[in-house]
PDB file of C-alpha atoms and ligand atoms in Angstrom:
ATOM      1  CA  MET K   1      64.594 114.313  88.489  1.00 43.00           C
ATOM      2  CA  SER K   2      62.659 113.378  90.411  1.00 45.00           C
ATOM      3  CA  LEU K   3      61.106 116.011  92.577  1.00 49.00           C
ATOM      4  CA  LEU K   4      62.310 114.979  96.010  1.00 58.00           C
ATOM      5  CA  HIS K   5      58.394 113.536  98.491  1.00 59.00           C
ATOM      6  CA  PRO K   6      58.337 113.061 101.764  1.00 58.00           C
ATOM      7  CA  ASN K   7      56.621 109.994 102.506  1.00 64.00           C
ATOM      8  CA  LYS K   8      58.363 108.288  98.679  1.00 68.00           C
ATOM      9  CA  PRO K   9      62.055 107.698  97.546  1.00 70.00           C
ATOM     10  CA  VAL K  10      63.395 109.431  94.763  1.00 88.00           C
ATOM     11  CA  ILE K  11      64.252 105.983  93.250  1.00 97.00           C
ATOM     12  CA  GLU K  12      63.425 102.881  94.754  1.00 98.00           C
ATOM     13  CA  LEU K  13      65.302  99.493  95.570  1.00 98.00           C
ATOM     14  CA  GLY K  14      63.558  95.882  95.215  1.00 98.00           C
ATOM     15  CA  VAL K  15      66.413  93.609  97.498  1.00 99.00           C
ATOM     16  CA  ASN K  16      67.029  90.266  95.266  1.00 98.00           C
ATOM     17  CA  ILE K  17      66.306  87.559  97.979  1.00 98.00           C
ATOM     18  CA  ASP K  18      67.690  84.363  95.802  1.00 98.00           C
ATOM     19  CA  HIS K  19      71.373  84.089  96.760  1.00 98.00           C
ATOM     20  CA  VAL K  20      70.061  84.072 100.321  1.00 98.00           C
ATOM     21  CA  ALA K  21      68.686  80.666  99.569  1.00 98.00           C
ATOM     22  CA  THR K  22      71.713  79.563  97.794  1.00 98.00           C
ATOM     23  CA  LEU K  23      73.593  79.420 101.112  1.00 98.00           C
ATOM     24  CA  ARG K  24      70.673  78.138 102.541  1.00 98.00           C
ATOM     25  CA  ASN K  25      70.832  75.291  99.644  1.00 98.00           C
ATOM     26  CA  ALA K  26      74.310  74.405  99.611  1.00 98.00           C
ATOM     27  CA  ARG K  27      74.072  72.791 103.127  1.00 97.00           C
ATOM     28  CA  GLY K  28      70.370  71.754 103.105  1.00 96.00           C
ATOM     29  CA  THR K  29      69.920  73.902 106.206  1.00 98.00           C
ATOM     30  CA  SER K  30      67.361  76.410 107.829  1.00 98.00           C
ATOM     31  CA  TYR K  31      69.517  78.779 107.822  1.00 98.00           C
ATOM     32  CA  PRO K  32      70.012  81.891 106.808  1.00 98.00           C
ATOM     33  CA  ASP K  33      66.471  82.161 105.649  1.00 98.00           C
ATOM     34  CA  PRO K  34      65.270  83.936 102.686  1.00 98.00           C
ATOM     35  CA  ILE K  35      62.630  84.629 105.249  1.00 98.00           C
ATOM     36  CA  GLN K  36      64.267  86.315 107.298  1.00 98.00           C
ATOM     37  CA  ALA K  37      67.123  87.931 105.271  1.00 99.00           C
ATOM     38  CA  ALA K  38      63.667  89.698 103.674  1.00 99.00           C
ATOM     39  CA  LEU K  39      62.094  91.240 106.598  1.00 98.00           C
ATOM     40  CA  LEU K  40      65.282  92.452 107.884  1.00 99.00           C
ATOM     41  CA  ALA K  41      66.056  94.125 104.235  1.00 99.00           C
ATOM     42  CA  GLU K  42      62.569  95.852 104.763  1.00 98.00           C
ATOM     43  CA  GLU K  43      63.960  97.328 107.847  1.00 98.00           C
ATOM     44  CA  ALA K  44      67.081  98.339 106.417  1.00 98.00           C
ATOM     45  CA  GLY K  45      65.133 100.232 103.091  1.00 98.00           C
ATOM     46  CA  ALA K  46      64.404  97.506 100.522  1.00 98.00           C
ATOM     47  CA  ASP K  47      60.959  99.385  98.736  1.00 98.00           C
ATOM     48  CA  CYS K  48      60.396  95.322  98.214  1.00 98.00           C
ATOM     49  CA  ILE K  49      62.037  92.329  97.634  1.00 99.00           C
ATOM     50  CA  THR K  50      61.971  90.675  94.510  1.00 99.00           C
ATOM     51  CA  LEU K  51      62.899  86.564  95.086  1.00 98.00           C
ATOM     52  CA  HIS K  52      63.160  84.446  91.052  1.00 98.00           C
ATOM     53  CA  LEU K  53      61.179  81.165  91.654  1.00 98.00           C
ATOM     54  CA  ARG K  54      62.753  78.945  88.767  1.00 96.00           C
ATOM     55  CA  GLU K  55      61.669  76.056  87.242  1.00 94.00           C
ATOM     56  CA  ASP K  56      64.618  74.221  88.637  1.00 95.00           C
ATOM     57  CA  ARG K  57      64.146  75.445  92.340  1.00 96.00           C
ATOM     58  CA  ARG K  58      68.163  75.524  92.319  1.00 96.00           C
ATOM     59  CA  HIS K  59      67.528  78.380  95.293  1.00 97.00           C
ATOM     60  CA  ILE K  60      63.936  79.581  96.136  1.00 98.00           C
ATOM     61  CA  ARG K  61      60.961  76.846  96.757  1.00 98.00           C
ATOM     62  CA  ASP K  62      57.232  77.405  96.167  1.00 98.00           C
ATOM     63  CA  ALA K  63      57.493  76.989 100.503  1.00 98.00           C
ATOM     64  CA  ASP K  64      59.328  80.389 100.759  1.00 98.00           C
ATOM     65  CA  VAL K  65      57.215  82.885  97.648  1.00 98.00           C
ATOM     66  CA  GLU K  66      54.174  80.906 100.225  1.00 98.00           C
ATOM     67  CA  ALA K  67      55.255  82.050 103.912  1.00 98.00           C
ATOM     68  CA  LEU K  68      56.759  85.387 102.509  1.00 98.00           C
ATOM     69  CA  LEU K  69      53.823  86.947 100.743  1.00 98.00           C
ATOM     70  CA  PRO K  70      51.923  87.335 104.121  1.00 98.00           C
ATOM     71  CA  GLN K  71      55.052  88.958 106.679  1.00 98.00           C
ATOM     72  CA  LEU K  72      55.535  91.643 104.062  1.00 98.00           C
ATOM     73  CA  ARG K  73      55.179  95.142 105.011  1.00 98.00           C
ATOM     74  CA  THR K  74      55.960  95.911 101.428  1.00 98.00           C
ATOM     75  CA  ARG K  75      55.628  94.152  98.331  1.00 98.00           C
ATOM     76  CA  MET K  76      56.618  91.351  96.801  1.00 98.00           C
ATOM     77  CA  ASN K  77      57.706  91.274  93.047  1.00 98.00           C
ATOM     78  CA  LEU K  78      58.506  87.681  91.715  1.00 98.00           C
ATOM     79  CA  GLU K  79      60.065  86.409  88.957  1.00 98.00           C
ATOM     80  CA  SER K  80      58.699  83.944  87.396  1.00 97.00           C
ATOM     81  CA  ALA K  81      59.031  81.953  83.459  1.00 97.00           C
ATOM     82  CA  ILE K  82      55.578  82.088  81.612  1.00 96.00           C
ATOM     83  CA  THR K  83      54.850  78.725  81.611  1.00 96.00           C
ATOM     84  CA  SER K  84      51.998  77.187  83.189  1.00 95.00           C
ATOM     85  CA  GLU K  85      53.280  76.318  85.864  1.00 96.00           C
ATOM     86  CA  MET K  86      54.702  78.900  86.853  1.00 97.00           C
ATOM     87  CA  ILE K  87      51.919  81.146  85.971  1.00 98.00           C
ATOM     88  CA  ASP K  88      49.301  79.269  88.070  1.00 98.00           C
ATOM     89  CA  PHE K  89      51.504  79.495  91.063  1.00 98.00           C
ATOM     90  CA  ALA K  90      51.397  83.407  90.985  1.00 98.00           C
ATOM     91  CA  LEU K  91      48.020  83.413  89.911  1.00 98.00           C
ATOM     92  CA  ARG K  92      47.367  80.903  93.475  1.00 98.00           C
ATOM     93  CA  LEU K  93      49.434  83.439  95.503  1.00 98.00           C
ATOM     94  CA  ARG K  94      48.537  86.953  93.663  1.00 98.00           C
ATOM     95  CA  PRO K  95      52.026  89.141  94.832  1.00 98.00           C
ATOM     96  CA  GLN K  96      51.629  91.994  94.427  1.00 98.00           C
ATOM     97  CA  ASP K  97      54.014  91.861  91.191  1.00 98.00           C
ATOM     98  CA  VAL K  98      54.968  89.348  88.569  1.00 98.00           C
ATOM     99  CA  CYS K  99      58.178  89.849  86.600  1.00 98.00           C
ATOM    100  CA  LEU K 100      57.975  88.119  83.770  1.00 98.00           C
ATOM    101  CA  VAL K 101      61.501  86.305  82.961  1.00 98.00           C
ATOM    102  CA  PRO K 102      63.042  83.819  80.956  1.00 95.00           C
ATOM    103  CA  GLU K 103      64.736  80.334  82.106  1.00 87.00           C
ATOM    104  CA  ARG K 104      66.974  77.810  80.858  1.00 80.00           C
ATOM    105  CA  ARG K 105      67.639  75.374  83.036  1.00 75.00           C
ATOM    106  CA  GLU K 106      71.495  74.736  81.726  1.00 76.00           C
ATOM    107  CA  GLU K 107      71.742  79.040  82.445  1.00 79.00           C
ATOM    108  CA  ILE K 108      74.121  80.049  85.626  1.00 82.00           C
ATOM    109  CA  THR K 109      72.162  83.044  85.716  1.00 82.00           C
ATOM    110  CA  THR K 110      69.304  84.720  83.545  1.00 80.00           C
ATOM    111  CA  GLU K 111      71.406  85.151  80.785  1.00 85.00           C
ATOM    112  CA  GLY K 112      68.855  87.824  78.377  1.00 91.00           C
ATOM    113  CA  GLY K 113      65.739  89.387  78.183  1.00 96.00           C
ATOM    114  CA  LEU K 114      62.616  87.377  77.347  1.00 97.00           C
ATOM    115  CA  ASP K 115      62.278  87.464  74.119  1.00 97.00           C
ATOM    116  CA  VAL K 116      58.935  89.115  74.453  1.00 98.00           C
ATOM    117  CA  ILE K 117      58.108  89.050  69.829  1.00 98.00           C
ATOM    118  CA  ALA K 118      58.661  85.582  69.525  1.00 97.00           C
ATOM    119  CA  HIS K 119      56.330  84.732  72.044  1.00 97.00           C
ATOM    120  CA  PHE K 120      54.249  87.384  72.045  1.00 98.00           C
ATOM    121  CA  SER K 121      50.962  85.235  71.993  1.00 98.00           C
ATOM    122  CA  GLN K 122      51.769  83.464  75.374  1.00 97.00           C
ATOM    123  CA  VAL K 123      52.829  86.694  77.388  1.00 98.00           C
ATOM    124  CA  LYS K 124      49.926  88.813  75.941  1.00 98.00           C
ATOM    125  CA  ASP K 125      47.802  85.730  77.360  1.00 98.00           C
ATOM    126  CA  ALA K 126      49.963  85.498  80.758  1.00 98.00           C
ATOM    127  CA  VAL K 127      50.000  89.171  80.888  1.00 98.00           C
ATOM    128  CA  HIS K 128      45.920  89.366  81.037  1.00 98.00           C
ATOM    129  CA  ARG K 129      45.410  86.251  83.184  1.00 98.00           C
ATOM    130  CA  LEU K 130      47.614  88.335  85.148  1.00 98.00           C
ATOM    131  CA  GLN K 131      46.211  91.697  85.682  1.00 98.00           C
ATOM    132  CA  LEU K 132      42.606  89.770  85.499  1.00 98.00           C
ATOM    133  CA  ALA K 133      43.755  88.713  89.070  1.00 98.00           C
ATOM    134  CA  GLY K 134      45.021  91.973  90.393  1.00 98.00           C
ATOM    135  CA  VAL K 135      48.826  91.009  89.891  1.00 98.00           C
ATOM    136  CA  ARG K 136      51.075  94.029  88.264  1.00 98.00           C
ATOM    137  CA  VAL K 137      53.037  92.266  85.639  1.00 98.00           C
ATOM    138  CA  SER K 138      56.080  93.501  84.344  1.00 98.00           C
ATOM    139  CA  LEU K 139      58.433  92.336  81.819  1.00 98.00           C
ATOM    140  CA  PHE K 140      61.860  91.469  81.978  1.00 98.00           C
ATOM    141  CA  ILE K 141      63.444  92.657  78.094  1.00 98.00           C
ATOM    142  CA  ASP K 142      66.897  93.345  76.983  1.00 98.00           C
ATOM    143  CA  PRO K 143      67.588  97.106  76.050  1.00 98.00           C
ATOM    144  CA  ASP K 144      65.880  96.992  72.260  1.00 98.00           C
ATOM    145  CA  ALA K 145      63.337  99.045  71.252  1.00 98.00           C
ATOM    146  CA  ALA K 146      61.588  96.340  69.363  1.00 98.00           C
ATOM    147  CA  GLN K 147      61.702  94.676  72.683  1.00 98.00           C
ATOM    148  CA  VAL K 148      59.898  97.418  74.720  1.00 98.00           C
ATOM    149  CA  LYS K 149      57.084  98.092  71.732  1.00 98.00           C
ATOM    150  CA  ALA K 150      56.213  94.528  72.164  1.00 98.00           C
ATOM    151  CA  ALA K 151      56.084  94.555  75.925  1.00 98.00           C
ATOM    152  CA  ALA K 152      53.463  97.489  75.540  1.00 98.00           C
ATOM    153  CA  GLU K 153      51.440  95.750  72.997  1.00 98.00           C
ATOM    154  CA  ALA K 154      51.103  92.633  75.258  1.00 98.00           C
ATOM    155  CA  GLY K 155      49.745  95.218  77.674  1.00 98.00           C
ATOM    156  CA  ALA K 156      52.353  95.079  80.476  1.00 98.00           C
ATOM    157  CA  PRO K 157      52.280  98.176  82.066  1.00 98.00           C
ATOM    158  CA  VAL K 158      55.876  97.970  83.473  1.00 98.00           C
ATOM    159  CA  ILE K 159      59.003  96.138  81.673  1.00 99.00           C
ATOM    160  CA  GLU K 160      62.281  95.549  83.742  1.00 98.00           C
ATOM    161  CA  ILE K 161      65.193  96.803  81.569  1.00 98.00           C
ATOM    162  CA  HIS K 162      68.676  93.949  81.677  1.00 98.00           C
ATOM    163  CA  THR K 163      70.867  95.447  82.025  1.00 98.00           C
ATOM    164  CA  GLY K 164      73.475  92.430  82.487  1.00 98.00           C
ATOM    165  CA  ARG K 165      75.400  93.253  78.575  1.00 98.00           C
ATOM    166  CA  TYR K 166      76.034  96.464  80.990  1.00 98.00           C
ATOM    167  CA  ALA K 167      77.508  94.914  83.779  1.00 98.00           C
ATOM    168  CA  GLU K 168      79.466  92.796  82.471  1.00 98.00           C
ATOM    169  CA  ALA K 169      81.212  94.728  79.666  1.00 98.00           C
ATOM    170  CA  ARG K 170      85.009  94.622  79.985  1.00 98.00           C
ATOM    171  CA  THR K 171      85.796  98.479  78.228  1.00 98.00           C
ATOM    172  CA  ASP K 172      85.092 101.758  79.279  1.00 98.00           C
ATOM    173  CA  GLU K 173      83.604 102.559  76.004  1.00 98.00           C
ATOM    174  CA  GLU K 174      81.773  99.046  75.754  1.00 98.00           C
ATOM    175  CA  ALA K 175      79.843 100.466  78.851  1.00 98.00           C
ATOM    176  CA  GLN K 176      79.276 103.499  77.811  1.00 98.00           C
ATOM    177  CA  ARG K 177      77.939 101.811  74.416  1.00 98.00           C
ATOM    178  CA  GLU K 178      75.614  99.603  76.788  1.00 98.00           C
ATOM    179  CA  LEU K 179      74.611 102.098  78.951  1.00 98.00           C
ATOM    180  CA  ASP K 180      73.307 104.673  75.799  1.00 98.00           C
ATOM    181  CA  ARG K 181      71.375 101.624  75.299  1.00 98.00           C
ATOM    182  CA  VAL K 182      69.186 101.750  78.523  1.00 98.00           C
ATOM    183  CA  GLN K 183      69.056 104.686  78.577  1.00 98.00           C
ATOM    184  CA  ALA K 184      67.776 104.600  74.782  1.00 98.00           C
ATOM    185  CA  ALA K 185      64.940 101.596  76.513  1.00 98.00           C
ATOM    186  CA  VAL K 186      64.060 103.081  79.389  1.00 98.00           C
ATOM    187  CA  LEU K 187      62.703 106.419  77.448  1.00 98.00           C
ATOM    188  CA  ALA K 188      61.204 104.261  75.563  1.00 98.00           C
ATOM    189  CA  GLY K 189      59.233 102.647  77.895  1.00 98.00           C
ATOM    190  CA  VAL K 190      58.161 105.557  79.091  1.00 98.00           C
ATOM    191  CA  GLY K 191      56.968 106.826  75.550  1.00 98.00           C
ATOM    192  CA  TYR K 192      54.904 104.549  76.085  1.00 98.00           C
ATOM    193  CA  GLY K 193      53.582 105.141  79.291  1.00 98.00           C
ATOM    194  CA  LEU K 194      55.218 102.281  81.029  1.00 98.00           C
ATOM    195  CA  LYS K 195      56.786 101.810  85.165  1.00 98.00           C
ATOM    196  CA  VAL K 196      60.458 101.128  83.914  1.00 98.00           C
ATOM    197  CA  ASN K 197      62.147  99.505  86.275  1.00 98.00           C
ATOM    198  CA  ALA K 198      66.433  97.583  85.955  1.00 98.00           C
ATOM    199  CA  GLY K 199      68.064  94.767  87.151  1.00 98.00           C
ATOM    200  CA  HIS K 200      70.777  92.665  86.365  1.00 98.00           C
ATOM    201  CA  GLY K 201      74.447  92.304  87.679  1.00 98.00           C
ATOM    202  CA  LEU K 202      74.860  95.712  89.667  1.00 98.00           C
ATOM    203  CA  HIS K 203      76.297  96.450  91.769  1.00 98.00           C
ATOM    204  CA  TYR K 204      78.296  98.642  94.117  1.00 98.00           C
ATOM    205  CA  THR K 205      79.560 100.875  91.979  1.00 97.00           C
ATOM    206  CA  ASN K 206      78.090  99.958  88.318  1.00 98.00           C
ATOM    207  CA  VAL K 207      74.588 101.030  89.867  1.00 98.00           C
ATOM    208  CA  GLN K 208      75.370 104.582  89.880  1.00 98.00           C
ATOM    209  CA  PRO K 209      75.336 105.291  86.094  1.00 98.00           C
ATOM    210  CA  ILE K 210      72.103 103.504  86.106  1.00 98.00           C
ATOM    211  CA  ALA K 211      70.634 104.708  89.201  1.00 98.00           C
ATOM    212  CA  ALA K 212      71.194 108.169  88.083  1.00 97.00           C
ATOM    213  CA  ILE K 213      68.855 107.976  85.383  1.00 98.00           C
ATOM    214  CA  PRO K 214      66.123 109.915  86.071  1.00 97.00           C
ATOM    215  CA  GLU K 215      63.291 107.743  84.853  1.00 97.00           C
ATOM    216  CA  ILE K 216      64.174 104.678  86.030  1.00 98.00           C
ATOM    217  CA  ALA K 217      61.503 104.058  88.800  1.00 98.00           C
ATOM    218  CA  GLU K 218      62.889 100.240  90.721  1.00 98.00           C
ATOM    219  CA  LEU K 219      66.577  98.787  90.951  1.00 98.00           C
ATOM    220  CA  ASN K 220      66.077  94.936  91.478  1.00 98.00           C
ATOM    221  CA  ILE K 221      69.953  93.845  93.316  1.00 99.00           C
ATOM    222  CA  GLY K 222      70.199  90.641  94.993  1.00 98.00           C
ATOM    223  CA  HIS K 223      73.864  88.736  94.111  1.00 98.00           C
ATOM    224  CA  ALA K 224      75.742  91.915  94.549  1.00 98.00           C
ATOM    225  CA  ILE K 225      73.804  92.877  98.301  1.00 99.00           C
ATOM    226  CA  VAL K 226      74.061  89.609  99.516  1.00 98.00           C
ATOM    227  CA  ALA K 227      78.367  89.393  98.651  1.00 98.00           C
ATOM    228  CA  GLN K 228      78.575  92.711 100.278  1.00 98.00           C
ATOM    229  CA  ALA K 229      76.500  92.012 103.452  1.00 98.00           C
ATOM    230  CA  VAL K 230      79.463  88.310 103.663  1.00 98.00           C
ATOM    231  CA  PHE K 231      81.686  92.040 104.822  1.00 98.00           C
ATOM    232  CA  ILE K 232      79.700  93.804 106.326  1.00 98.00           C
ATOM    233  CA  GLY K 233      76.393  92.821 107.363  1.00 98.00           C
ATOM    234  CA  TRP K 234      72.975  92.466 105.600  1.00 98.00           C
ATOM    235  CA  LYS K 235      71.268  95.130 106.888  1.00 99.00           C
ATOM    236  CA  ASN K 236      74.174  97.383 106.516  1.00 99.00           C
ATOM    237  CA  ALA K 237      74.661  95.931 102.375  1.00 99.00           C
ATOM    238  CA  VAL K 238      71.240  96.732 101.720  1.00 99.00           C
ATOM    239  CA  LYS K 239      71.342 100.155 103.431  1.00 98.00           C
ATOM    240  CA  GLU K 240      74.287 101.053 102.107  1.00 98.00           C
ATOM    241  CA  MET K 241      72.912  99.963  98.518  1.00 98.00           C
ATOM    242  CA  LYS K 242      70.123 102.289  98.932  1.00 98.00           C
ATOM    243  CA  ALA K 243      72.231 105.257 100.545  1.00 98.00           C
ATOM    244  CA  ILE K 244      74.504 105.250  96.967  1.00 98.00           C
ATOM    245  CA  MET K 245      70.828 104.896  94.445  1.00 98.00           C
ATOM    246  CA  THR K 246      69.563 107.236  96.127  1.00 97.00           C
ATOM    247  CA  ALA K 247      72.896 109.543  96.151  1.00 97.00           C
ATOM    248  CA  ALA K 248      73.352 108.611  92.646  1.00 97.00           C
ATOM    249  CA  ARG K 249      70.275 110.321  91.532  1.00 97.00           C
ATOM    250  CA  LEU K 250      70.439 113.665  93.039  1.00 95.00           C
ATOM    251  CA  GLY K 251      73.806 114.009  91.119  1.00 93.00           C
ATOM    252  CA  ILE K 252      76.837 112.277  93.787  1.00 89.00           C
ATOM    253  CA  HIS K 253      78.891 110.169  93.294  1.00 85.00           C
ATOM    254  CA  LYS K 254      80.625 107.604  95.536  1.00 81.00           C
ATOM    255  CA  LYS K 255      84.272 106.025  94.652  1.00 79.00           C
TER     256      LYS K 255
HETATM  257  C1  DXP P   1      65.821  88.081  86.612  1.00 97.06           C
HETATM  258  C2  DXP P   1      67.116  88.619  86.916  1.00 97.06           C
HETATM  259  O1  DXP P   1      67.790  88.171  87.075  1.00 97.06           O
HETATM  260  C3  DXP P   1      67.407  87.984  88.653  1.00 97.06           C
HETATM  261  O2  DXP P   1      66.303  86.325  88.871  1.00 97.06           O
HETATM  262  C4  DXP P   1      68.558  86.746  88.813  1.00 97.06           C
HETATM  263  O3  DXP P   1      68.466  85.648  87.241  1.00 97.06           O
HETATM  264  C5  DXP P   1      69.052  86.531  89.860  1.00 97.06           C
HETATM  265  O4  DXP P   1      68.666  85.714  90.295  1.00 97.06           O
HETATM  266  P1  DXP P   1      70.128  84.380  89.145  1.00 97.06           P
HETATM  267  O5  DXP P   1      71.345  84.694  90.098  1.00 97.06           O
HETATM  268  O6  DXP P   1      69.290  82.686  89.953  1.00 97.06           O
HETATM  269  O7  DXP P   1      69.654  84.611  87.811  1.00 97.06           O
HETATM  270  N1  LIG P   2      65.881  90.927  88.156  1.00 97.06           N
HETATM  271  C1  LIG P   2      67.566  91.563  88.514  1.00 97.06           C
HETATM  272  C2  LIG P   2      67.547  91.017  89.693  1.00 97.06           C
HETATM  273  O1  LIG P   2      66.143  90.956  90.180  1.00 97.06           O
HETATM  274  C3  LIG P   2      68.493  90.494  90.613  1.00 97.06           C
HETATM  275  O2  LIG P   2      69.315  90.525  89.500  1.00 97.06           O
HETATM  276  P1  LIG P   2      71.053  90.613  90.266  1.00 97.06           P
HETATM  277  O3  LIG P   2      71.549  91.985  90.788  1.00 97.06           O
HETATM  278  O4  LIG P   2      71.236  88.963  91.377  1.00 97.06           O
HETATM  279  O5  LIG P   2      72.248  89.992  89.590  1.00 97.06           O
END
């Protein structure tokens, strides 16, 4: 278990603000403002702000990223496809973190992890260019030992384990099987000396077994926080998620 450190959270929360932008874009208004959401999330305890600049700009837009980066007090984790357009954008802005994710335009949400093995040279080149520019690179991968190995070989210092299949499990047995896969991938990543994060589809109940995995450094969570904010307010939703994650890491399970 992580030792309690006066200034370091036992597990970090990256708040993904994509779906604040979804709500804004639904009517083409200027509100709700994703930048305001990010700054309030930091006030509420977010350790970083994650945002996914998709190729189709369905939610976060270039101007959001450009306006937010200089205002953040914590750090920006920009999720990006490995296309030259997106890598060039990331190199121009140079956020603290970039997480390379797969993208298919027709997908409703990110369906699977980046296939590092199949796109090894392209991934390795993107990792090299971004790391050279001082950007810390994370690879968003499925909980698969071969992908973890490929990520380490591609030179990425960080991986984020895709928890989508765990989150979408329909039975307790399936959820446990997927949780075991996540845990094995986390340990494999630590074995290669990587920082290991996780995310996708996590909410206030299913987050607890994931947060309890002591080797996970950070969870990136968005959709569930935006949904909860509808009922209890944005800052409260962020605070509640952080509290549940921290309690789970300390062995306290909340109903
Ligand atoms: C990579 C990832 O898991 C997040 O970016 C997630 O995809 C949220 O964005 P969407 O809901 O647009 O997929
Ligand atoms: N990488 C996961 C992320 O940023 C948020 O995913 P979700 O919580 O919106 O499913």
